[in-house]
PDB file of C-alpha atoms in Angstrom:
ATOM      1  CA  UNK G   1      33.898 -15.021 112.982  1.00  0.00           C
ATOM      2  CA  UNK G   2      31.950 -18.300 112.828  1.00  0.00           C
ATOM      3  CA  UNK G   3      31.513 -17.988 109.062  1.00  0.00           C
ATOM      4  CA  UNK G   4      35.217 -17.240 108.663  1.00  0.00           C
ATOM      5  CA  UNK G   5      36.154 -20.310 110.730  1.00  0.00           C
ATOM      6  CA  UNK G   6      33.827 -22.637 108.807  1.00  0.00           C
ATOM      7  CA  UNK G   7      35.110 -21.339 105.478  1.00  0.00           C
ATOM      8  CA  UNK G   8      38.715 -21.745 106.665  1.00  0.00           C
ATOM      9  CA  UNK G   9      38.053 -25.343 107.752  1.00  0.00           C
ATOM     10  CA  UNK G  10      36.599 -26.436 104.420  1.00  0.00           C
ATOM     11  CA  UNK G  11      39.206 -24.450 102.516  1.00  0.00           C
ATOM     12  CA  UNK G  12      41.953 -26.343 104.383  1.00  0.00           C
ATOM     13  CA  UNK G  13      40.318 -29.706 103.607  1.00  0.00           C
ATOM     14  CA  UNK G  14      40.102 -28.861  99.904  1.00  0.00           C
ATOM     15  CA  UNK G  15      43.721 -27.694  99.822  1.00  0.00           C
ATOM     16  CA  UNK G  16      44.924 -30.895 101.505  1.00  0.00           C
ATOM     17  CA  UNK G  17      42.933 -32.949  99.026  1.00  0.00           C
ATOM     18  CA  UNK G  18      44.601 -31.142  96.125  1.00  0.00           C
ATOM     19  CA  UNK G  19      47.965 -32.440  97.362  1.00  0.00           C
ATOM     20  CA  UNK G  20      47.048 -35.934  98.519  1.00  0.00           C
ATOM     21  CA  UNK G  21      44.849 -37.167  95.653  1.00  0.00           C
ATOM     22  CA  UNK G  22      47.588 -37.482  93.023  1.00  0.00           C
ATOM     23  CA  UNK G  23      49.176 -35.442  90.273  1.00  0.00           C
ATOM     24  CA  UNK G  24      46.042 -35.359  88.083  1.00  0.00           C
ATOM     25  CA  UNK G  25      43.935 -33.753  90.814  1.00  0.00           C
ATOM     26  CA  UNK G  26      46.837 -31.459  91.758  1.00  0.00           C
ATOM     27  CA  UNK G  27      47.201 -30.189  88.183  1.00  0.00           C
ATOM     28  CA  UNK G  28      43.461 -29.912  87.573  1.00  0.00           C
ATOM     29  CA  UNK G  29      42.806 -28.119  90.855  1.00  0.00           C
ATOM     30  CA  UNK G  30      45.443 -25.441  90.306  1.00  0.00           C
ATOM     31  CA  UNK G  31      44.408 -25.029  86.686  1.00  0.00           C
ATOM     32  CA  UNK G  32      40.857 -24.232  87.817  1.00  0.00           C
ATOM     33  CA  UNK G  33      42.085 -22.132  90.767  1.00  0.00           C
ATOM     34  CA  UNK G  34      44.390 -20.028  88.591  1.00  0.00           C
ATOM     35  CA  UNK G  35      41.588 -19.422  86.066  1.00  0.00           C
ATOM     36  CA  UNK G  36      39.222 -18.330  88.857  1.00  0.00           C
ATOM     37  CA  UNK G  37      41.890 -15.946  90.168  1.00  0.00           C
ATOM     38  CA  UNK G  38      42.359 -14.579  86.656  1.00  0.00           C
ATOM     39  CA  UNK G  39      38.597 -14.088  86.376  1.00  0.00           C
ATOM     40  CA  UNK G  40      38.644 -12.127  89.650  1.00  0.00           C
ATOM     41  CA  UNK G  41      41.456  -9.958  88.303  1.00  0.00           C
ATOM     42  CA  UNK G  42      39.534  -9.206  85.116  1.00  0.00           C
ATOM     43  CA  UNK G  43      36.334  -8.518  87.075  1.00  0.00           C
ATOM     44  CA  UNK G  44      38.142  -5.942  89.208  1.00  0.00           C
ATOM     45  CA  UNK G  45      39.695  -4.281  86.155  1.00  0.00           C
ATOM     46  CA  UNK G  46      36.300  -4.020  84.460  1.00  0.00           C
ATOM     47  CA  UNK G  47      34.878  -1.988  87.354  1.00  0.00           C
ATOM     48  CA  UNK G  48      36.513   1.272  86.315  1.00  0.00           C
ATOM     49  CA  UNK G  49      39.776   0.783  84.427  1.00  0.00           C
ATOM     50  CA  UNK G  50      39.396  -1.090  81.138  1.00  0.00           C
ATOM     51  CA  UNK G  51      37.494  -3.884  79.408  1.00  0.00           C
ATOM     52  CA  UNK G  52      39.781  -6.916  79.160  1.00  0.00           C
ATOM     53  CA  UNK G  53      38.819  -9.768  76.873  1.00  0.00           C
ATOM     54  CA  UNK G  54      37.702 -12.186  79.587  1.00  0.00           C
ATOM     55  CA  UNK G  55      36.828 -15.340  77.558  1.00  0.00           C
ATOM     56  CA  UNK G  56      39.966 -15.240  75.414  1.00  0.00           C
ATOM     57  CA  UNK G  57      42.097 -14.249  78.409  1.00  0.00           C
ATOM     58  CA  UNK G  58      40.908 -17.222  80.459  1.00  0.00           C
ATOM     59  CA  UNK G  59      41.258 -19.570  77.478  1.00  0.00           C
ATOM     60  CA  UNK G  60      44.802 -18.333  76.902  1.00  0.00           C
ATOM     61  CA  UNK G  61      45.590 -18.642  80.607  1.00  0.00           C
ATOM     62  CA  UNK G  62      44.314 -22.224  80.693  1.00  0.00           C
ATOM     63  CA  UNK G  63      46.410 -23.137  77.644  1.00  0.00           C
ATOM     64  CA  UNK G  64      49.497 -21.501  79.159  1.00  0.00           C
ATOM     65  CA  UNK G  65      49.105 -23.282  82.508  1.00  0.00           C
ATOM     66  CA  UNK G  66      48.344 -26.638  80.865  1.00  0.00           C
ATOM     67  CA  UNK G  67      51.262 -26.388  78.461  1.00  0.00           C
ATOM     68  CA  UNK G  68      53.673 -25.393  81.214  1.00  0.00           C
ATOM     69  CA  UNK G  69      52.350 -28.189  83.452  1.00  0.00           C
ATOM     70  CA  UNK G  70      52.789 -30.844  80.781  1.00  0.00           C
ATOM     71  CA  UNK G  71      56.434 -29.873  80.352  1.00  0.00           C
ATOM     72  CA  UNK G  72      56.978 -31.545  83.730  1.00  0.00           C
ATOM     73  CA  UNK G  73      55.636 -34.891  82.502  1.00  0.00           C
ATOM     74  CA  UNK G  74      57.058 -37.513  80.185  1.00  0.00           C
ATOM     75  CA  UNK G  75      54.230 -39.739  78.899  1.00  0.00           C
ATOM     76  CA  UNK G  76      51.489 -38.575  81.269  1.00  0.00           C
ATOM     77  CA  UNK G  77      48.348 -37.145  79.653  1.00  0.00           C
ATOM     78  CA  UNK G  78      49.632 -38.515  76.330  1.00  0.00           C
ATOM     79  CA  UNK G  79      47.546 -38.839  73.192  1.00  0.00           C
ATOM     80  CA  UNK G  80      48.134 -41.803  70.832  1.00  0.00           C
ATOM     81  CA  UNK G  81      50.380 -39.752  68.540  1.00  0.00           C
ATOM     82  CA  UNK G  82      51.825 -37.326  71.109  1.00  0.00           C
ATOM     83  CA  UNK G  83      53.854 -37.771  74.277  1.00  0.00           C
ATOM     84  CA  UNK G  84      53.642 -35.370  77.189  1.00  0.00           C
ATOM     85  CA  UNK G  85      56.243 -32.921  75.876  1.00  0.00           C
ATOM     86  CA  UNK G  86      54.813 -32.861  72.354  1.00  0.00           C
ATOM     87  CA  UNK G  87      51.347 -32.216  73.735  1.00  0.00           C
ATOM     88  CA  UNK G  88      52.797 -29.413  75.872  1.00  0.00           C
ATOM     89  CA  UNK G  89      54.338 -27.751  72.823  1.00  0.00           C
ATOM     90  CA  UNK G  90      51.027 -28.060  70.969  1.00  0.00           C
ATOM     91  CA  UNK G  91      49.173 -26.350  73.821  1.00  0.00           C
ATOM     92  CA  UNK G  92      51.777 -23.580  74.010  1.00  0.00           C
ATOM     93  CA  UNK G  93      51.441 -23.078  70.248  1.00  0.00           C
ATOM     94  CA  UNK G  94      47.667 -22.784  70.677  1.00  0.00           C
ATOM     95  CA  UNK G  95      48.336 -20.324  73.508  1.00  0.00           C
ATOM     96  CA  UNK G  96      50.239 -18.065  71.102  1.00  0.00           C
ATOM     97  CA  UNK G  97      47.355 -18.243  68.632  1.00  0.00           C
ATOM     98  CA  UNK G  98      44.807 -17.447  71.328  1.00  0.00           C
ATOM     99  CA  UNK G  99      46.824 -14.423  72.461  1.00  0.00           C
ATOM    100  CA  UNK G 100      46.676 -13.115  68.898  1.00  0.00           C
ATOM    101  CA  UNK G 101      42.878 -13.202  69.195  1.00  0.00           C
ATOM    102  CA  UNK G 102      43.125 -10.590  71.935  1.00  0.00           C
ATOM    103  CA  UNK G 103      44.537  -8.152  69.378  1.00  0.00           C
ATOM    104  CA  UNK G 104      42.245  -9.229  66.547  1.00  0.00           C
ATOM    105  CA  UNK G 105      39.086  -8.875  68.610  1.00  0.00           C
ATOM    106  CA  UNK G 106      39.920  -5.260  69.459  1.00  0.00           C
ATOM    107  CA  UNK G 107      39.911  -4.488  65.735  1.00  0.00           C
ATOM    108  CA  UNK G 108      36.204  -5.276  65.621  1.00  0.00           C
ATOM    109  CA  UNK G 109      35.234  -3.465  68.838  1.00  0.00           C
ATOM    110  CA  UNK G 110      34.402   0.170  69.314  1.00  0.00           C
ATOM    111  CA  UNK G 111      36.629   1.124  72.217  1.00  0.00           C
ATOM    112  CA  UNK G 112      38.124   4.360  73.476  1.00  0.00           C
ATOM    113  CA  UNK G 113      41.322   2.666  74.647  1.00  0.00           C
ATOM    114  CA  UNK G 114      41.818  -0.644  72.790  1.00  0.00           C
ATOM    115  CA  UNK G 115      45.433  -1.054  73.855  1.00  0.00           C
ATOM    116  CA  UNK G 116      44.452  -0.646  77.507  1.00  0.00           C
ATOM    117  CA  UNK G 117      42.078  -3.575  77.020  1.00  0.00           C
ATOM    118  CA  UNK G 118      44.814  -5.605  75.364  1.00  0.00           C
ATOM    119  CA  UNK G 119      47.387  -4.684  78.002  1.00  0.00           C
ATOM    120  CA  UNK G 120      45.202  -5.643  80.978  1.00  0.00           C
ATOM    121  CA  UNK G 121      44.219  -8.916  79.314  1.00  0.00           C
ATOM    122  CA  UNK G 122      47.897  -9.841  78.941  1.00  0.00           C
ATOM    123  CA  UNK G 123      48.939  -8.447  82.330  1.00  0.00           C
ATOM    124  CA  UNK G 124      46.347 -10.662  83.995  1.00  0.00           C
ATOM    125  CA  UNK G 125      48.001 -13.754  82.527  1.00  0.00           C
ATOM    126  CA  UNK G 126      51.448 -12.589  83.606  1.00  0.00           C
ATOM    127  CA  UNK G 127      50.264 -11.586  87.079  1.00  0.00           C
ATOM    128  CA  UNK G 128      48.240 -14.724  87.840  1.00  0.00           C
ATOM    129  CA  UNK G 129      48.842 -17.669  85.500  1.00  0.00           C
ATOM    130  CA  UNK G 130      52.648 -17.580  85.361  1.00  0.00           C
ATOM    131  CA  UNK G 131      53.079 -17.606  89.181  1.00  0.00           C
ATOM    132  CA  UNK G 132      50.641 -20.509  89.524  1.00  0.00           C
ATOM    133  CA  UNK G 133      52.566 -22.359  86.804  1.00  0.00           C
ATOM    134  CA  UNK G 134      55.768 -21.932  88.833  1.00  0.00           C
ATOM    135  CA  UNK G 135      53.949 -23.108  91.952  1.00  0.00           C
ATOM    136  CA  UNK G 136      52.727 -26.243  90.153  1.00  0.00           C
ATOM    137  CA  UNK G 137      56.272 -26.887  88.913  1.00  0.00           C
ATOM    138  CA  UNK G 138      57.545 -26.999  92.514  1.00  0.00           C
ATOM    139  CA  UNK G 139      56.117 -30.528  92.712  1.00  0.00           C
ATOM    140  CA  UNK G 140      58.573 -31.620  90.003  1.00  0.00           C
ATOM    141  CA  UNK G 141      61.660 -29.634  90.967  1.00  0.00           C
ATOM    142  CA  UNK G 142      63.754 -32.740  91.723  1.00  0.00           C
ATOM    143  CA  UNK G 143      63.062 -34.350  88.324  1.00  0.00           C
ATOM    144  CA  UNK G 144      61.887 -37.559  90.025  1.00  0.00           C
ATOM    145  CA  UNK G 145      58.162 -37.363  89.349  1.00  0.00           C
ATOM    146  CA  UNK G 146      55.348 -35.859  91.356  1.00  0.00           C
ATOM    147  CA  UNK G 147      56.204 -34.899  94.949  1.00  0.00           C
ATOM    148  CA  UNK G 148      53.706 -32.709  96.815  1.00  0.00           C
ATOM    149  CA  UNK G 149      56.029 -31.992  99.766  1.00  0.00           C
ATOM    150  CA  UNK G 150      57.562 -28.773  98.434  1.00  0.00           C
ATOM    151  CA  UNK G 151      54.348 -27.038  97.241  1.00  0.00           C
ATOM    152  CA  UNK G 152      52.575 -28.090 100.452  1.00  0.00           C
ATOM    153  CA  UNK G 153      55.466 -26.775 102.542  1.00  0.00           C
ATOM    154  CA  UNK G 154      55.381 -23.562 100.489  1.00  0.00           C
ATOM    155  CA  UNK G 155      51.772 -22.899 101.458  1.00  0.00           C
ATOM    156  CA  UNK G 156      52.373 -23.858 105.094  1.00  0.00           C
ATOM    157  CA  UNK G 157      55.196 -21.325 105.327  1.00  0.00           C
ATOM    158  CA  UNK G 158      53.191 -18.697 103.441  1.00  0.00           C
ATOM    159  CA  UNK G 159      50.248 -19.074 105.819  1.00  0.00           C
ATOM    160  CA  UNK G 160      52.612 -19.160 108.819  1.00  0.00           C
ATOM    161  CA  UNK G 161      54.069 -15.866 107.638  1.00  0.00           C
ATOM    162  CA  UNK G 162      50.616 -14.291 107.262  1.00  0.00           C
ATOM    163  CA  UNK G 163      49.478 -15.520 110.671  1.00  0.00           C
ATOM    164  CA  UNK G 164      52.739 -14.588 112.400  1.00  0.00           C
ATOM    165  CA  UNK G 165      52.825 -11.123 110.859  1.00  0.00           C
ATOM    166  CA  UNK G 166      49.221 -10.492 111.892  1.00  0.00           C
ATOM    167  CA  UNK G 167      49.641 -11.674 115.497  1.00  0.00           C
ATOM    168  CA  UNK G 168      52.986  -9.966 116.107  1.00  0.00           C
ATOM    169  CA  UNK G 169      51.820  -6.767 114.417  1.00  0.00           C
ATOM    170  CA  UNK G 170      48.621  -6.787 116.458  1.00  0.00           C
ATOM    171  CA  UNK G 171      50.585  -7.274 119.693  1.00  0.00           C
ATOM    172  CA  UNK G 172      53.649  -5.051 119.373  1.00  0.00           C
ATOM    173  CA  UNK G 173      53.361  -3.419 115.948  1.00  0.00           C
ATOM    174  CA  UNK G 174      54.193   0.277 115.961  1.00  0.00           C
ATOM    175  CA  UNK G 175      56.273   1.191 112.902  1.00  0.00           C
ATOM    176  CA  UNK G 176      54.307   1.232 109.652  1.00  0.00           C
ATOM    177  CA  UNK G 177      55.745  -0.900 106.869  1.00  0.00           C
ATOM    178  CA  UNK G 178      54.061   0.674 103.839  1.00  0.00           C
ATOM    179  CA  UNK G 179      51.225   2.810 105.118  1.00  0.00           C
ATOM    180  CA  UNK G 180      50.254   4.216 101.734  1.00  0.00           C
ATOM    181  CA  UNK G 181      49.147   0.807 100.454  1.00  0.00           C
ATOM    182  CA  UNK G 182      48.547  -1.237 103.614  1.00  0.00           C
ATOM    183  CA  UNK G 183      48.025   0.889 106.751  1.00  0.00           C
ATOM    184  CA  UNK G 184      47.842  -2.085 109.142  1.00  0.00           C
ATOM    185  CA  UNK G 185      51.154  -3.722 108.215  1.00  0.00           C
ATOM    186  CA  UNK G 186      54.124  -2.960 110.469  1.00  0.00           C
ATOM    187  CA  UNK G 187      57.839  -3.681 110.446  1.00  0.00           C
ATOM    188  CA  UNK G 188      57.443  -5.573 113.709  1.00  0.00           C
ATOM    189  CA  UNK G 189      54.790  -7.766 112.132  1.00  0.00           C
ATOM    190  CA  UNK G 190      56.920  -8.302 109.036  1.00  0.00           C
ATOM    191  CA  UNK G 191      59.922  -9.407 111.126  1.00  0.00           C
ATOM    192  CA  UNK G 192      57.682 -11.634 113.236  1.00  0.00           C
ATOM    193  CA  UNK G 193      56.318 -13.258 110.065  1.00  0.00           C
ATOM    194  CA  UNK G 194      59.841 -13.899 108.766  1.00  0.00           C
ATOM    195  CA  UNK G 195      60.931 -15.510 112.042  1.00  0.00           C
ATOM    196  CA  UNK G 196      57.833 -17.692 112.327  1.00  0.00           C
ATOM    197  CA  UNK G 197      57.962 -18.749 108.673  1.00  0.00           C
ATOM    198  CA  UNK G 198      61.638 -19.686 109.023  1.00  0.00           C
ATOM    199  CA  UNK G 199      60.777 -21.611 112.205  1.00  0.00           C
ATOM    200  CA  UNK G 200      58.079 -23.544 110.366  1.00  0.00           C
ATOM    201  CA  UNK G 201      60.675 -24.230 107.667  1.00  0.00           C
ATOM    202  CA  UNK G 202      62.916 -25.825 110.290  1.00  0.00           C
ATOM    203  CA  UNK G 203      60.049 -27.978 111.587  1.00  0.00           C
ATOM    204  CA  UNK G 204      59.256 -29.056 108.019  1.00  0.00           C
ATOM    205  CA  UNK G 205      62.893 -30.147 107.584  1.00  0.00           C
ATOM    206  CA  UNK G 206      62.321 -32.743 110.320  1.00  0.00           C
ATOM    207  CA  UNK G 207      59.634 -34.457 108.210  1.00  0.00           C
ATOM    208  CA  UNK G 208      60.400 -33.624 104.589  1.00  0.00           C
ATOM    209  CA  UNK G 209      63.981 -34.682 103.686  1.00  0.00           C
ATOM    210  CA  UNK G 210      64.052 -33.116 100.210  1.00  0.00           C
ATOM    211  CA  UNK G 211      66.066 -30.162 101.554  1.00  0.00           C
ATOM    212  CA  UNK G 212      68.231 -29.694 104.622  1.00  0.00           C
ATOM    213  CA  UNK G 213      67.151 -27.387 107.442  1.00  0.00           C
ATOM    214  CA  UNK G 214      69.158 -24.408 106.193  1.00  0.00           C
ATOM    215  CA  UNK G 215      67.548 -24.632 102.776  1.00  0.00           C
ATOM    216  CA  UNK G 216      64.032 -25.005 104.193  1.00  0.00           C
ATOM    217  CA  UNK G 217      64.580 -21.994 106.442  1.00  0.00           C
ATOM    218  CA  UNK G 218      65.947 -20.029 103.472  1.00  0.00           C
ATOM    219  CA  UNK G 219      62.791 -20.882 101.535  1.00  0.00           C
ATOM    220  CA  UNK G 220      60.735 -19.660 104.489  1.00  0.00           C
ATOM    221  CA  UNK G 221      62.569 -16.333 104.526  1.00  0.00           C
ATOM    222  CA  UNK G 222      62.130 -15.914 100.760  1.00  0.00           C
ATOM    223  CA  UNK G 223      58.422 -16.682 101.052  1.00  0.00           C
ATOM    224  CA  UNK G 224      58.046 -14.126 103.848  1.00  0.00           C
ATOM    225  CA  UNK G 225      59.837 -11.348 101.982  1.00  0.00           C
ATOM    226  CA  UNK G 226      58.334 -11.848  98.544  1.00  0.00           C
ATOM    227  CA  UNK G 227      54.961 -13.011  99.885  1.00  0.00           C
ATOM    228  CA  UNK G 228      54.690  -9.718 101.761  1.00  0.00           C
ATOM    229  CA  UNK G 229      55.596  -7.847  98.575  1.00  0.00           C
ATOM    230  CA  UNK G 230      52.899  -9.763  96.709  1.00  0.00           C
ATOM    231  CA  UNK G 231      50.400  -8.815  99.384  1.00  0.00           C
ATOM    232  CA  UNK G 232      51.415  -5.153  99.091  1.00  0.00           C
ATOM    233  CA  UNK G 233      51.157  -5.238  95.298  1.00  0.00           C
ATOM    234  CA  UNK G 234      47.638  -6.651  95.475  1.00  0.00           C
ATOM    235  CA  UNK G 235      46.720  -4.042  98.107  1.00  0.00           C
ATOM    236  CA  UNK G 236      48.053  -1.328  95.799  1.00  0.00           C
ATOM    237  CA  UNK G 237      45.987  -2.778  92.963  1.00  0.00           C
ATOM    238  CA  UNK G 238      42.775  -2.898  95.029  1.00  0.00           C
ATOM    239  CA  UNK G 239      43.276   0.614  96.388  1.00  0.00           C
ATOM    240  CA  UNK G 240      43.775   1.935  92.879  1.00  0.00           C
ATOM    241  CA  UNK G 241      40.236   0.815  91.999  1.00  0.00           C
ATOM    242  CA  UNK G 242      38.723   1.441  95.457  1.00  0.00           C
ATOM    243  CA  UNK G 243      37.745  -2.101  96.435  1.00  0.00           C
ATOM    244  CA  UNK G 244      38.324  -3.942  99.704  1.00  0.00           C
ATOM    245  CA  UNK G 245      38.265  -7.583  98.569  1.00  0.00           C
ATOM    246  CA  UNK G 246      39.044  -9.205  95.234  1.00  0.00           C
ATOM    247  CA  UNK G 247      35.790 -11.183  95.427  1.00  0.00           C
ATOM    248  CA  UNK G 248      33.297 -12.899  97.702  1.00  0.00           C
ATOM    249  CA  UNK G 249      33.690 -16.570  96.815  1.00  0.00           C
ATOM    250  CA  UNK G 250      35.112 -17.341 100.287  1.00  0.00           C
ATOM    251  CA  UNK G 251      32.621 -16.065 102.911  1.00  0.00           C
ATOM    252  CA  UNK G 252      34.464 -14.166 105.617  1.00  0.00           C
ATOM    253  CA  UNK G 253      37.750 -14.253 103.675  1.00  0.00           C
ATOM    254  CA  UNK G 254      37.048 -12.370 100.459  1.00  0.00           C
ATOM    255  CA  UNK G 255      38.233 -13.598  97.082  1.00  0.00           C
ATOM    256  CA  UNK G 256      40.715 -16.186  95.920  1.00  0.00           C
ATOM    257  CA  UNK G 257      43.244 -13.531  94.950  1.00  0.00           C
ATOM    258  CA  UNK G 258      43.127 -12.306  98.548  1.00  0.00           C
ATOM    259  CA  UNK G 259      44.107 -15.798  99.758  1.00  0.00           C
ATOM    260  CA  UNK G 260      46.900 -16.328  97.227  1.00  0.00           C
ATOM    261  CA  UNK G 261      48.340 -12.849  96.713  1.00  0.00           C
ATOM    262  CA  UNK G 262      51.536 -13.831  98.563  1.00  0.00           C
ATOM    263  CA  UNK G 263      52.081 -16.679  96.097  1.00  0.00           C
ATOM    264  CA  UNK G 264      52.139 -14.417  93.045  1.00  0.00           C
ATOM    265  CA  UNK G 265      55.628 -13.005  93.606  1.00  0.00           C
ATOM    266  CA  UNK G 266      57.026 -15.683  95.921  1.00  0.00           C
ATOM    267  CA  UNK G 267      56.424 -18.788  93.763  1.00  0.00           C
ATOM    268  CA  UNK G 268      58.701 -17.782  90.828  1.00  0.00           C
ATOM    269  CA  UNK G 269      61.451 -16.663  93.245  1.00  0.00           C
ATOM    270  CA  UNK G 270      61.305 -19.858  95.321  1.00  0.00           C
ATOM    271  CA  UNK G 271      61.253 -22.022  92.192  1.00  0.00           C
ATOM    272  CA  UNK G 272      64.322 -20.234  90.828  1.00  0.00           C
ATOM    273  CA  UNK G 273      66.164 -20.628  94.143  1.00  0.00           C
ATOM    274  CA  UNK G 274      65.291 -24.321  94.459  1.00  0.00           C
ATOM    275  CA  UNK G 275      66.091 -25.061  90.827  1.00  0.00           C
ATOM    276  CA  UNK G 276      69.688 -24.014  91.335  1.00  0.00           C
ATOM    277  CA  UNK G 277      69.929 -25.519  94.828  1.00  0.00           C
ATOM    278  CA  UNK G 278      68.449 -28.917  93.943  1.00  0.00           C
ATOM    279  CA  UNK G 279      70.278 -29.184  90.633  1.00  0.00           C
ATOM    280  CA  UNK G 280      73.614 -27.797  91.875  1.00  0.00           C
TER     281      UNK G 280
END
């Protein structure tokens, strides 16, 4: 318990720093974080399922995240002959070329199931990098430059949902939510997480004026529903390969994928919702 608390404290400090130290640190931190999560995904797959192309997969993931991130900028990160958008298109073009290397490399390997290797390499990018790209884009949803309020609020509501679901489920949980993939989750805990996350959304509306209270609470409900689904999907994935944690980089907490599994499905949904709400 002490190790878990110490890890949680330093993890919180690092996360706060990623928001408060400017857009360069924010982008760089989530680029590195998404690549580490992708590495964990590939490491789990390699245990008994397939042999994904880890170096090319991570390179492709980094190019995809960087290109998508630069689409949010105008002249930031510009080279002398390229503005932000042109540099983004160049990186996305290089991403397409790097993906082709996944196929080419399998031609020169002796493998029983080459297309399984290719498929898991690409699935890892879709499962990890794309959601983190949407999460990064939340800081630019209002088209007025970098604003860390929405991505920070996203994580606060996600963690509030996890904590609320755990405490309510532990106290009054009786009815299993999806026992086949996550035996400890209950409907009571799920509902408790939704209520607490929505409540945190209301509190956030008192300090962050980007959205009104109804919209913040709606975001909280979306995060609870799709964050729980993301958690269940990752649990299904881990059970399919008989592992408990995605890694051990966070003592007492497991791997990075374990900490951000709720983000993987919730971030694209929340971004889509806010895009139409903010730009309506």
